[in-house]
Tab-separated table of C-alpha atoms in Angstrom:
chain	number	residue	atom	x	y	z
M	1	MET	CA	-63.795	-58.125	2.126
M	2	GLU	CA	-61.701	-61.152	1.066
M	3	ASN	CA	-58.395	-59.364	1.885
M	4	ASP	CA	-57.028	-55.886	2.088
M	5	SER	CA	-54.728	-56.240	-0.923
M	6	PHE	CA	-55.203	-54.045	-3.963
M	7	THR	CA	-56.164	-57.083	-6.057
M	8	GLY	CA	-58.721	-58.118	-3.479
M	9	MET	CA	-60.274	-54.655	-3.552
M	10	ILE	CA	-60.619	-54.817	-7.316
M	11	LYS	CA	-62.269	-58.257	-7.127
M	12	HIS	CA	-64.661	-57.041	-4.448
M	13	VAL	CA	-65.693	-53.983	-6.468
M	14	PHE	CA	-66.146	-56.095	-9.596
M	15	LYS	CA	-68.313	-58.687	-7.833
M	16	ASN	CA	-70.509	-55.980	-6.331
M	17	GLY	CA	-70.904	-54.499	-9.787
M	18	LEU	CA	-72.367	-57.714	-11.170
M	19	ASN	CA	-75.978	-56.620	-10.773
M	20	LYS	CA	-78.794	-55.622	-13.089
M	21	GLN	CA	-78.375	-51.891	-12.517
M	22	THR	CA	-74.657	-51.728	-13.334
M	23	LEU	CA	-74.882	-54.119	-16.280
M	24	GLY	CA	-77.880	-52.201	-17.612
M	25	LEU	CA	-75.962	-48.931	-17.501
M	26	ALA	CA	-72.924	-50.541	-19.117
M	27	ILE	CA	-74.646	-52.518	-21.879
M	28	ILE	CA	-78.251	-51.513	-22.482
M	29	ALA	CA	-78.000	-47.767	-21.808
M	30	PRO	CA	-75.260	-47.028	-24.395
M	31	LEU	CA	-77.080	-49.171	-26.955
M	32	ILE	CA	-80.297	-47.189	-26.508
M	33	ILE	CA	-78.436	-43.870	-26.527
M	34	MET	CA	-76.549	-44.747	-29.723
M	35	ILE	CA	-79.785	-45.779	-31.445
M	36	ILE	CA	-81.304	-42.405	-30.550
M	37	VAL	CA	-78.152	-40.509	-31.557
M	38	GLY	CA	-78.003	-42.423	-34.840
M	39	TYR	CA	-81.615	-41.535	-35.568
M	40	MET	CA	-80.950	-37.863	-34.789
M	41	VAL	CA	-77.896	-37.790	-37.063
M	42	THR	CA	-79.989	-39.311	-39.853
M	43	MET	CA	-82.656	-36.644	-39.362
M	44	VAL	CA	-80.064	-33.844	-39.335
M	45	GLY	CA	-78.735	-35.108	-42.651
M	46	THR	CA	-82.202	-35.100	-44.158
M	47	GLN	CA	-83.084	-31.896	-45.974
M	48	ASP	CA	-86.441	-30.352	-45.190
M	49	PRO	CA	-88.799	-30.245	-48.188
M	50	VAL	CA	-88.999	-26.786	-49.721
M	51	LYS	CA	-92.662	-25.925	-50.331
M	52	ILE	CA	-93.078	-22.703	-52.278
M	53	GLY	CA	-96.432	-21.054	-52.805
M	54	VAL	CA	-96.746	-19.098	-56.052
M	55	VAL	CA	-99.001	-16.158	-56.832
M	56	ASN	CA	-98.609	-15.556	-60.569
M	57	TYR	CA	-100.137	-12.398	-62.047
M	58	ASP	CA	-97.607	-12.250	-64.896
M	59	LYS	CA	-99.211	-11.821	-68.358
M	60	GLY	CA	-96.001	-12.652	-70.198
M	61	LEU	CA	-94.680	-11.097	-73.389
M	62	GLY	CA	-95.848	-12.690	-76.608
M	63	ASN	CA	-95.254	-16.421	-76.333
M	64	PHE	CA	-92.742	-16.073	-73.517
M	65	SER	CA	-93.484	-15.981	-69.793
M	66	ALA	CA	-90.463	-15.549	-67.538
M	67	SER	CA	-92.522	-16.386	-64.460
M	68	SER	CA	-93.630	-19.711	-65.940
M	69	SER	CA	-90.023	-20.570	-66.800
M	70	ILE	CA	-88.851	-19.832	-63.252
M	71	ILE	CA	-91.732	-21.871	-61.810
M	72	GLU	CA	-90.890	-24.834	-64.042
M	73	GLU	CA	-87.260	-24.676	-62.927
M	74	LEU	CA	-88.462	-24.730	-59.318
M	75	LYS	CA	-90.570	-27.813	-60.020
M	76	ASN	CA	-87.604	-29.579	-61.596
M	77	GLN	CA	-85.452	-29.159	-58.481
M	78	GLU	CA	-85.135	-32.118	-56.165
M	79	ASN	CA	-86.939	-31.761	-52.830
M	80	VAL	CA	-88.828	-28.666	-54.024
M	81	SER	CA	-92.593	-28.585	-54.502
M	82	VAL	CA	-94.699	-25.738	-55.904
M	83	VAL	CA	-98.336	-24.947	-55.139
M	84	TYR	CA	-100.428	-22.164	-56.645
M	85	ILE	CA	-102.125	-19.949	-54.094
M	86	SER	CA	-103.855	-16.575	-53.944
M	87	GLN	CA	-102.435	-13.418	-52.390
M	88	ASP	CA	-104.673	-13.601	-49.336
M	89	GLN	CA	-103.570	-17.194	-48.576
M	90	ILE	CA	-99.914	-16.328	-47.998
M	91	THR	CA	-100.021	-15.514	-44.283
M	92	GLY	CA	-102.322	-18.402	-43.388
M	93	ASP	CA	-100.355	-20.967	-45.382
M	94	LEU	CA	-97.041	-19.827	-43.892
M	95	ASN	CA	-98.513	-20.079	-40.397
M	96	ASP	CA	-99.932	-23.535	-41.084
M	97	LYS	CA	-96.605	-24.578	-42.640
M	98	THR	CA	-98.435	-25.595	-45.792
M	99	ILE	CA	-95.726	-23.620	-47.575
M	100	SER	CA	-92.272	-22.495	-46.467
M	101	ALA	CA	-92.100	-19.445	-48.738
M	102	ALA	CA	-94.297	-17.449	-51.126
M	103	LEU	CA	-93.402	-15.895	-54.498
M	104	VAL	CA	-95.507	-13.146	-56.044
M	105	PHE	CA	-94.981	-12.378	-59.745
M	106	PRO	CA	-96.378	-8.935	-60.693
M	107	GLU	CA	-98.617	-8.465	-63.733
M	108	ASN	CA	-95.873	-6.964	-65.922
M	109	PHE	CA	-93.080	-9.204	-64.635
M	110	THR	CA	-91.836	-10.448	-68.044
M	111	THR	CA	-92.201	-7.020	-69.647
M	112	ASP	CA	-90.273	-5.360	-66.817
M	113	LEU	CA	-87.466	-7.887	-67.260
M	114	THR	CA	-86.855	-6.638	-70.778
M	115	ARG	CA	-86.698	-3.096	-69.368
M	116	LYS	CA	-84.163	-4.098	-66.738
M	117	ASN	CA	-86.369	-3.192	-63.747
M	118	ALA	CA	-88.267	-6.359	-62.799
M	119	GLN	CA	-89.303	-7.005	-59.192
M	120	LEU	CA	-90.034	-10.422	-57.663
M	121	ASN	CA	-91.530	-10.435	-54.165
M	122	MET	CA	-90.619	-13.304	-51.870
M	123	THR	CA	-92.096	-13.812	-48.393
M	124	LEU	CA	-90.445	-16.131	-45.864
M	125	GLU	CA	-91.923	-17.377	-42.585
M	126	GLY	CA	-88.800	-15.983	-40.929
M	127	THR	CA	-88.336	-18.011	-37.732
M	128	ASP	CA	-86.478	-20.985	-39.230
M	129	GLN	CA	-83.156	-19.729	-40.549
M	130	THR	CA	-82.228	-23.052	-42.123
M	131	MET	CA	-85.468	-23.137	-44.104
M	132	ASN	CA	-85.002	-19.489	-45.096
M	133	ILE	CA	-81.649	-20.379	-46.650
M	134	LEU	CA	-83.091	-23.389	-48.488
M	135	ASP	CA	-85.988	-21.335	-49.895
M	136	SER	CA	-83.706	-18.520	-51.050
M	137	LYS	CA	-81.286	-20.991	-52.627
M	138	ALA	CA	-84.094	-22.737	-54.536
M	139	VAL	CA	-85.367	-19.450	-55.990
M	140	SER	CA	-81.863	-18.208	-56.821
M	141	THR	CA	-81.029	-21.475	-58.592
M	142	SER	CA	-84.190	-21.273	-60.692
M	143	VAL	CA	-83.624	-17.640	-61.660
M	144	THR	CA	-80.002	-18.397	-62.645
M	145	ALA	CA	-81.080	-21.422	-64.721
M	146	VAL	CA	-83.673	-19.397	-66.638
M	147	ALA	CA	-81.150	-16.598	-67.180
M	148	ALA	CA	-78.733	-19.058	-68.775
M	149	LYS	CA	-81.426	-20.280	-71.188
M	150	THR	CA	-82.761	-16.848	-72.166
M	151	ALA	CA	-79.625	-14.866	-72.962
M	152	ASN	CA	-79.540	-13.387	-69.446
M	153	ILE	CA	-82.960	-11.763	-69.806
M	154	THR	CA	-83.571	-12.436	-66.090
M	155	GLN	CA	-80.208	-11.045	-64.931
M	156	PRO	CA	-81.598	-7.616	-63.916
M	157	LEU	CA	-84.184	-9.275	-61.686
M	158	THR	CA	-84.460	-7.891	-58.135
M	159	VAL	CA	-85.830	-10.236	-55.487
M	160	ASN	CA	-87.463	-8.409	-52.582
M	161	VAL	CA	-87.335	-10.711	-49.566
M	162	ASN	CA	-89.672	-10.066	-46.634
M	163	ASP	CA	-89.911	-12.036	-43.395
M	164	LEU	CA	-93.398	-12.631	-42.065
M	165	TYR	CA	-91.946	-12.965	-38.562
M	166	GLY	CA	-88.622	-12.303	-36.889
M	167	THR	CA	-87.836	-9.015	-38.612
M	168	GLY	CA	-85.216	-7.160	-36.593
M	169	LEU	CA	-84.468	-10.159	-34.366
M	170	ASP	CA	-80.970	-11.598	-34.182
M	171	PHE	CA	-79.948	-15.223	-33.833
M	172	THR	CA	-80.011	-15.038	-30.030
M	173	ASP	CA	-83.598	-13.784	-30.007
M	174	LEU	CA	-84.665	-16.673	-32.243
M	175	ILE	CA	-83.337	-19.419	-29.956
M	176	LEU	CA	-83.682	-18.110	-26.390
M	177	TYR	CA	-87.327	-19.195	-26.118
M	178	ARG	CA	-86.105	-22.807	-26.196
M	179	PHE	CA	-84.043	-22.314	-23.059
M	180	MET	CA	-86.920	-20.498	-21.358
M	181	VAL	CA	-89.056	-23.590	-21.804
M	182	LEU	CA	-86.294	-26.115	-21.046
M	183	ILE	CA	-85.166	-24.471	-17.801
M	184	THR	CA	-88.696	-23.867	-16.525
M	185	LEU	CA	-89.969	-27.377	-17.222
M	186	VAL	CA	-86.918	-29.360	-16.129
M	187	LEU	CA	-86.136	-27.427	-12.934
M	188	SER	CA	-89.794	-27.489	-11.832
M	189	LEU	CA	-89.808	-31.246	-12.398
M	190	ILE	CA	-86.565	-31.778	-10.472
M	191	ILE	CA	-87.752	-29.671	-7.516
M	192	ALA	CA	-90.921	-31.770	-7.198
M	193	LEU	CA	-89.013	-35.020	-7.745
M	194	VAL	CA	-86.423	-34.326	-5.059
M	195	ARG	CA	-88.929	-32.956	-2.548
M	196	VAL	CA	-91.324	-35.914	-2.768
M	197	LEU	CA	-88.451	-38.405	-2.599
M	198	GLN	CA	-87.335	-36.755	0.635
M	199	ASP	CA	-90.872	-37.109	1.983
M	200	LYS	CA	-90.745	-40.821	1.206
M	201	LYS	CA	-87.846	-41.139	3.649
M	202	THR	CA	-89.687	-39.402	6.473
M	203	GLY	CA	-93.005	-41.188	6.008
M	204	LEU	CA	-94.891	-38.008	5.075
M	205	PHE	CA	-95.499	-39.468	1.615
M	206	SER	CA	-97.315	-42.452	3.123
M	207	ARG	CA	-99.519	-40.144	5.177
M	208	MET	CA	-100.313	-38.088	2.072
M	209	ALA	CA	-101.220	-41.320	0.273
M	210	VAL	CA	-104.080	-41.917	2.711
M	211	SER	CA	-106.061	-39.318	0.710
M	212	PRO	CA	-104.758	-39.702	-2.873
M	213	VAL	CA	-106.803	-36.880	-4.402
M	214	LYS	CA	-105.991	-34.359	-1.688
M	215	GLY	CA	-102.415	-35.588	-1.490
M	216	VAL	CA	-101.605	-35.093	-5.178
M	217	ILE	CA	-103.283	-31.692	-5.362
M	218	ALA	CA	-101.541	-30.597	-2.153
M	219	TYR	CA	-98.161	-31.673	-3.511
M	220	ILE	CA	-98.639	-29.925	-6.853
M	221	LEU	CA	-99.995	-26.671	-5.399
M	222	GLY	CA	-97.458	-26.628	-2.602
M	223	LEU	CA	-94.434	-27.332	-4.797
M	224	CYS	CA	-95.425	-25.291	-7.859
M	225	ILE	CA	-94.715	-22.133	-5.831
M	226	PHE	CA	-91.017	-23.034	-5.854
M	227	GLY	CA	-91.242	-23.683	-9.580
M	228	PHE	CA	-92.816	-20.277	-10.082
M	229	LEU	CA	-89.761	-18.647	-8.476
M	230	ILE	CA	-87.757	-19.780	-11.509
M	231	ILE	CA	-89.789	-17.633	-13.920
M	232	PRO	CA	-88.828	-14.076	-12.844
M	233	ILE	CA	-85.185	-15.125	-12.548
M	234	VAL	CA	-85.118	-16.583	-16.074
M	235	LEU	CA	-86.974	-13.642	-17.627
M	236	ALA	CA	-84.914	-11.011	-15.817
M	237	PHE	CA	-81.667	-12.620	-16.943
M	238	LEU	CA	-82.764	-12.993	-20.565
M	239	ILE	CA	-84.202	-9.484	-20.884
M	240	PHE	CA	-81.779	-7.387	-18.824
M	241	ILE	CA	-78.552	-9.393	-19.106
M	242	MET	CA	-78.892	-11.090	-22.492
M	243	GLY	CA	-80.888	-8.232	-24.025
M	244	ALA	CA	-83.469	-10.598	-25.529
M	245	THR	CA	-86.345	-9.106	-27.501
M	246	ILE	CA	-89.841	-10.460	-26.844
M	247	VAL	CA	-92.235	-9.504	-29.634
M	248	GLY	CA	-95.427	-10.630	-27.920
M	249	SER	CA	-96.965	-9.696	-24.597
M	250	LEU	CA	-94.749	-10.269	-21.575
M	251	THR	CA	-97.881	-11.118	-19.594
M	252	SER	CA	-98.677	-13.918	-22.053
M	253	VAL	CA	-95.113	-15.210	-21.738
M	254	VAL	CA	-95.380	-15.296	-17.934
M	255	LEU	CA	-98.743	-17.095	-18.023
M	256	VAL	CA	-97.430	-19.752	-20.404
M	257	MET	CA	-94.329	-20.229	-18.243
M	258	LEU	CA	-96.563	-20.642	-15.195
M	259	LEU	CA	-98.463	-23.404	-16.981
M	260	ILE	CA	-95.204	-25.040	-18.074
M	261	SER	CA	-93.931	-24.939	-14.489
M	262	LEU	CA	-97.187	-26.462	-13.272
M	263	VAL	CA	-96.846	-29.289	-15.805
M	264	GLY	CA	-93.236	-29.867	-14.731
M	265	THR	CA	-94.262	-30.039	-11.068
M	266	SER	CA	-97.052	-32.502	-11.848
M	267	LEU	CA	-94.632	-34.737	-13.758
M	268	GLY	CA	-92.243	-34.726	-10.796
M	269	VAL	CA	-95.063	-35.842	-8.504
M	270	LEU	CA	-96.109	-38.431	-11.093
M	271	PHE	CA	-92.664	-40.024	-11.352
M	272	THR	CA	-92.380	-40.442	-7.595
M	273	SER	CA	-95.953	-41.705	-7.255
M	274	ILE	CA	-95.628	-44.584	-9.693
M	275	THR	CA	-92.120	-45.725	-8.703
M	276	GLN	CA	-90.962	-47.443	-5.531
M	277	THR	CA	-87.308	-46.425	-5.283
M	278	ARG	CA	-85.187	-43.343	-5.832
M	279	ASN	CA	-83.293	-45.035	-8.666
M	280	GLN	CA	-86.536	-45.910	-10.454
M	281	ALA	CA	-87.788	-42.325	-10.153
M	282	PHE	CA	-84.605	-40.793	-11.531
M	283	GLY	CA	-84.390	-43.479	-14.209
M	284	LEU	CA	-87.874	-42.599	-15.411
M	285	PHE	CA	-86.938	-38.919	-15.288
M	286	ALA	CA	-83.852	-39.572	-17.434
M	287	VAL	CA	-85.852	-41.498	-20.044
M	288	VAL	CA	-88.541	-38.822	-20.298
M	289	LEU	CA	-85.941	-36.043	-20.422
M	290	ILE	CA	-84.151	-37.719	-23.329
M	291	LEU	CA	-87.440	-38.122	-25.194
M	292	GLN	CA	-88.293	-34.461	-24.586
M	293	VAL	CA	-84.942	-33.186	-25.828
M	294	VAL	CA	-84.720	-35.479	-28.855
M	295	PHE	CA	-88.264	-35.559	-30.209
M	296	SER	CA	-89.929	-32.291	-29.138
M	297	GLY	CA	-88.410	-30.073	-31.824
M	298	LEU	CA	-85.782	-28.522	-29.558
M	299	PHE	CA	-83.003	-29.186	-32.070
M	300	ILE	CA	-84.695	-30.944	-34.991
M	301	PRO	CA	-88.086	-29.777	-36.348
M	302	VAL	CA	-90.873	-32.266	-35.654
M	303	SER	CA	-91.776	-32.130	-39.358
M	304	ARG	CA	-88.569	-34.026	-40.188
M	305	PHE	CA	-89.595	-37.105	-38.220
M	306	ASP	CA	-91.618	-39.910	-39.745
M	307	GLN	CA	-95.304	-40.187	-38.885
M	308	TYR	CA	-94.763	-42.777	-36.151
M	309	THR	CA	-92.062	-40.739	-34.407
M	310	GLN	CA	-94.299	-37.689	-34.616
M	311	LEU	CA	-96.822	-39.573	-32.476
M	312	VAL	CA	-94.168	-39.612	-29.754
M	313	SER	CA	-93.474	-35.909	-30.317
M	314	TYR	CA	-97.112	-34.943	-29.963
M	315	SER	CA	-97.427	-36.832	-26.680
M	316	LEU	CA	-94.707	-34.719	-25.046
M	317	PRO	CA	-95.481	-31.469	-23.186
M	318	PHE	CA	-92.223	-29.945	-24.407
M	319	THR	CA	-93.486	-29.997	-28.005
M	320	TYR	CA	-96.500	-27.831	-27.208
M	321	ALA	CA	-94.588	-25.611	-24.771
M	322	LEU	CA	-91.963	-24.831	-27.412
M	323	ASP	CA	-94.558	-24.053	-30.067
M	324	ALA	CA	-96.545	-21.774	-27.762
M	325	MET	CA	-93.481	-19.888	-26.526
M	326	LYS	CA	-92.087	-19.486	-30.031
M	327	SER	CA	-95.400	-18.147	-31.307
M	328	ILE	CA	-95.617	-15.549	-28.525
M	329	THR	CA	-91.993	-14.419	-28.220
M	330	ILE	CA	-91.141	-14.324	-31.934
M	331	LYS	CA	-94.428	-14.088	-33.847
M	332	GLY	CA	-96.224	-11.881	-31.352
M	333	PHE	CA	-99.214	-14.206	-31.033
M	334	SER	CA	-101.756	-13.859	-28.224
M	335	LEU	CA	-102.856	-16.581	-25.821
M	336	ALA	CA	-105.917	-17.176	-28.000
M	337	ASP	CA	-103.656	-17.842	-30.998
M	338	VAL	CA	-101.822	-20.602	-29.116
M	339	GLY	CA	-104.993	-22.058	-27.630
M	340	THR	CA	-104.372	-25.516	-29.105
M	341	ASP	CA	-100.966	-25.748	-27.431
M	342	LEU	CA	-102.372	-24.559	-24.100
M	343	VAL	CA	-105.215	-27.075	-24.227
M	344	ALA	CA	-102.711	-29.856	-24.978
M	345	LEU	CA	-100.620	-28.829	-21.959
M	346	LEU	CA	-103.720	-28.782	-19.761
M	347	VAL	CA	-104.668	-32.276	-20.962
M	348	ILE	CA	-101.167	-33.562	-20.155
M	349	LEU	CA	-101.416	-31.879	-16.736
M	350	ALA	CA	-104.777	-33.560	-16.080
M	351	VAL	CA	-103.449	-36.979	-17.136
M	352	ALA	CA	-100.403	-36.567	-14.876
M	353	VAL	CA	-102.642	-35.658	-11.926
M	354	ILE	CA	-104.980	-38.617	-12.487
M	355	VAL	CA	-102.153	-41.136	-12.861
M	356	SER	CA	-100.439	-39.694	-9.759
M	357	MET	CA	-103.632	-40.202	-7.781
M	358	ALA	CA	-103.762	-43.800	-8.958
M	359	GLY	CA	-100.117	-44.215	-7.920
M	360	LEU	CA	-100.778	-42.849	-4.427
M	361	LYS	CA	-103.803	-45.115	-4.130
M	362	LEU	CA	-101.604	-48.117	-4.884
M	363	VAL	CA	-99.120	-46.917	-2.265
M	364	GLN	CA	-101.922	-46.728	0.285
M	365	LYS	CA	-103.208	-50.193	-0.662
M	366	SER	CA	-99.709	-51.650	-0.473
M	367	GLY	CA	-99.247	-50.131	2.977
M	368	ASP	CA	-102.575	-51.536	4.172
M	369	ASP	CA	-101.667	-55.004	2.880
M	370	GLN	CA	-98.341	-54.911	4.712
M	371	ARG	CA	-99.997	-53.905	7.968
M	372	ASN	CA	-102.549	-56.706	7.622
M	373	ASP	CA	-99.787	-59.218	7.009
M	374	GLN	CA	-97.986	-58.051	10.141
M	375	LYS	CA	-101.149	-58.494	12.203
M	376	VAL	CA	-101.565	-62.008	10.906
């Protein structure tokens, strides 16, 4: 150190900080973070399109059809689209997100309005509370507009709202599945990341790299056991302490969490296999974690993103893990019903394993080259 004065200490610290890592964290990192935050804020401010499916059996009264008037008012609203469907399409279309709500007008709808006892049946998907509010608001606005134009003929209208899923569940039940997935995936990844990095210090990693295929599989199978320990702890806390309600099979939930933990472990092994230093491994982990949190649908539905951003979303394991867990815990789906999500997770697992093997092979080759150079 130049001198032991306070000023000298400051100069020394500043000079040591003039490196790529520190400058990157100070300049590039906040720029990237603010771009991502700005994009998220823009998406939050964007209203989801309201897509209402209509089943219209109403025969009208003379030349007047109250159902047609309400439907036209819906069509005239900004960000609201209307599609005509049949009764037996409601459940499938809500599941496929082709529609966000369904309206069923009975055969005598207009006639019943004049008798002050009309019923309008509305079915919501039920798991997205924000969308539920938007759908209900769109229908209410249309009914009020028609009432104002027809001397309040629609004022006695009763709207029967039914939720396809989520009936009887509170707000906590509708969001806890997100934390189940987040905790399981991230902690499993960190356990594998830290453990393999420690092995790099002792030289065990280099010995494992001698047989890349066996080494990667041994790491994943050996470390996933620690990841599996997370599952009963998380479930026990949510069910017995938080009082969470799980609609679907608890066995299905456990099996999906096991797969998620396995994927997390494989990613931890992957990050350490393709990086050379601890900082590089944790830097890659930070980047991937940010992508998972921002673009997987954890806070903002994937449907709000543009088509190019959705490509990023559908390359992330978190996207499929969230969808599968939501379908089982809230909708009561079986493993067969979430087969697409499970297959996607298995594909990501396979890719992570293959790339990790390639990384270990490079480590082995690099080690062999160094030994040959030393001999020369």
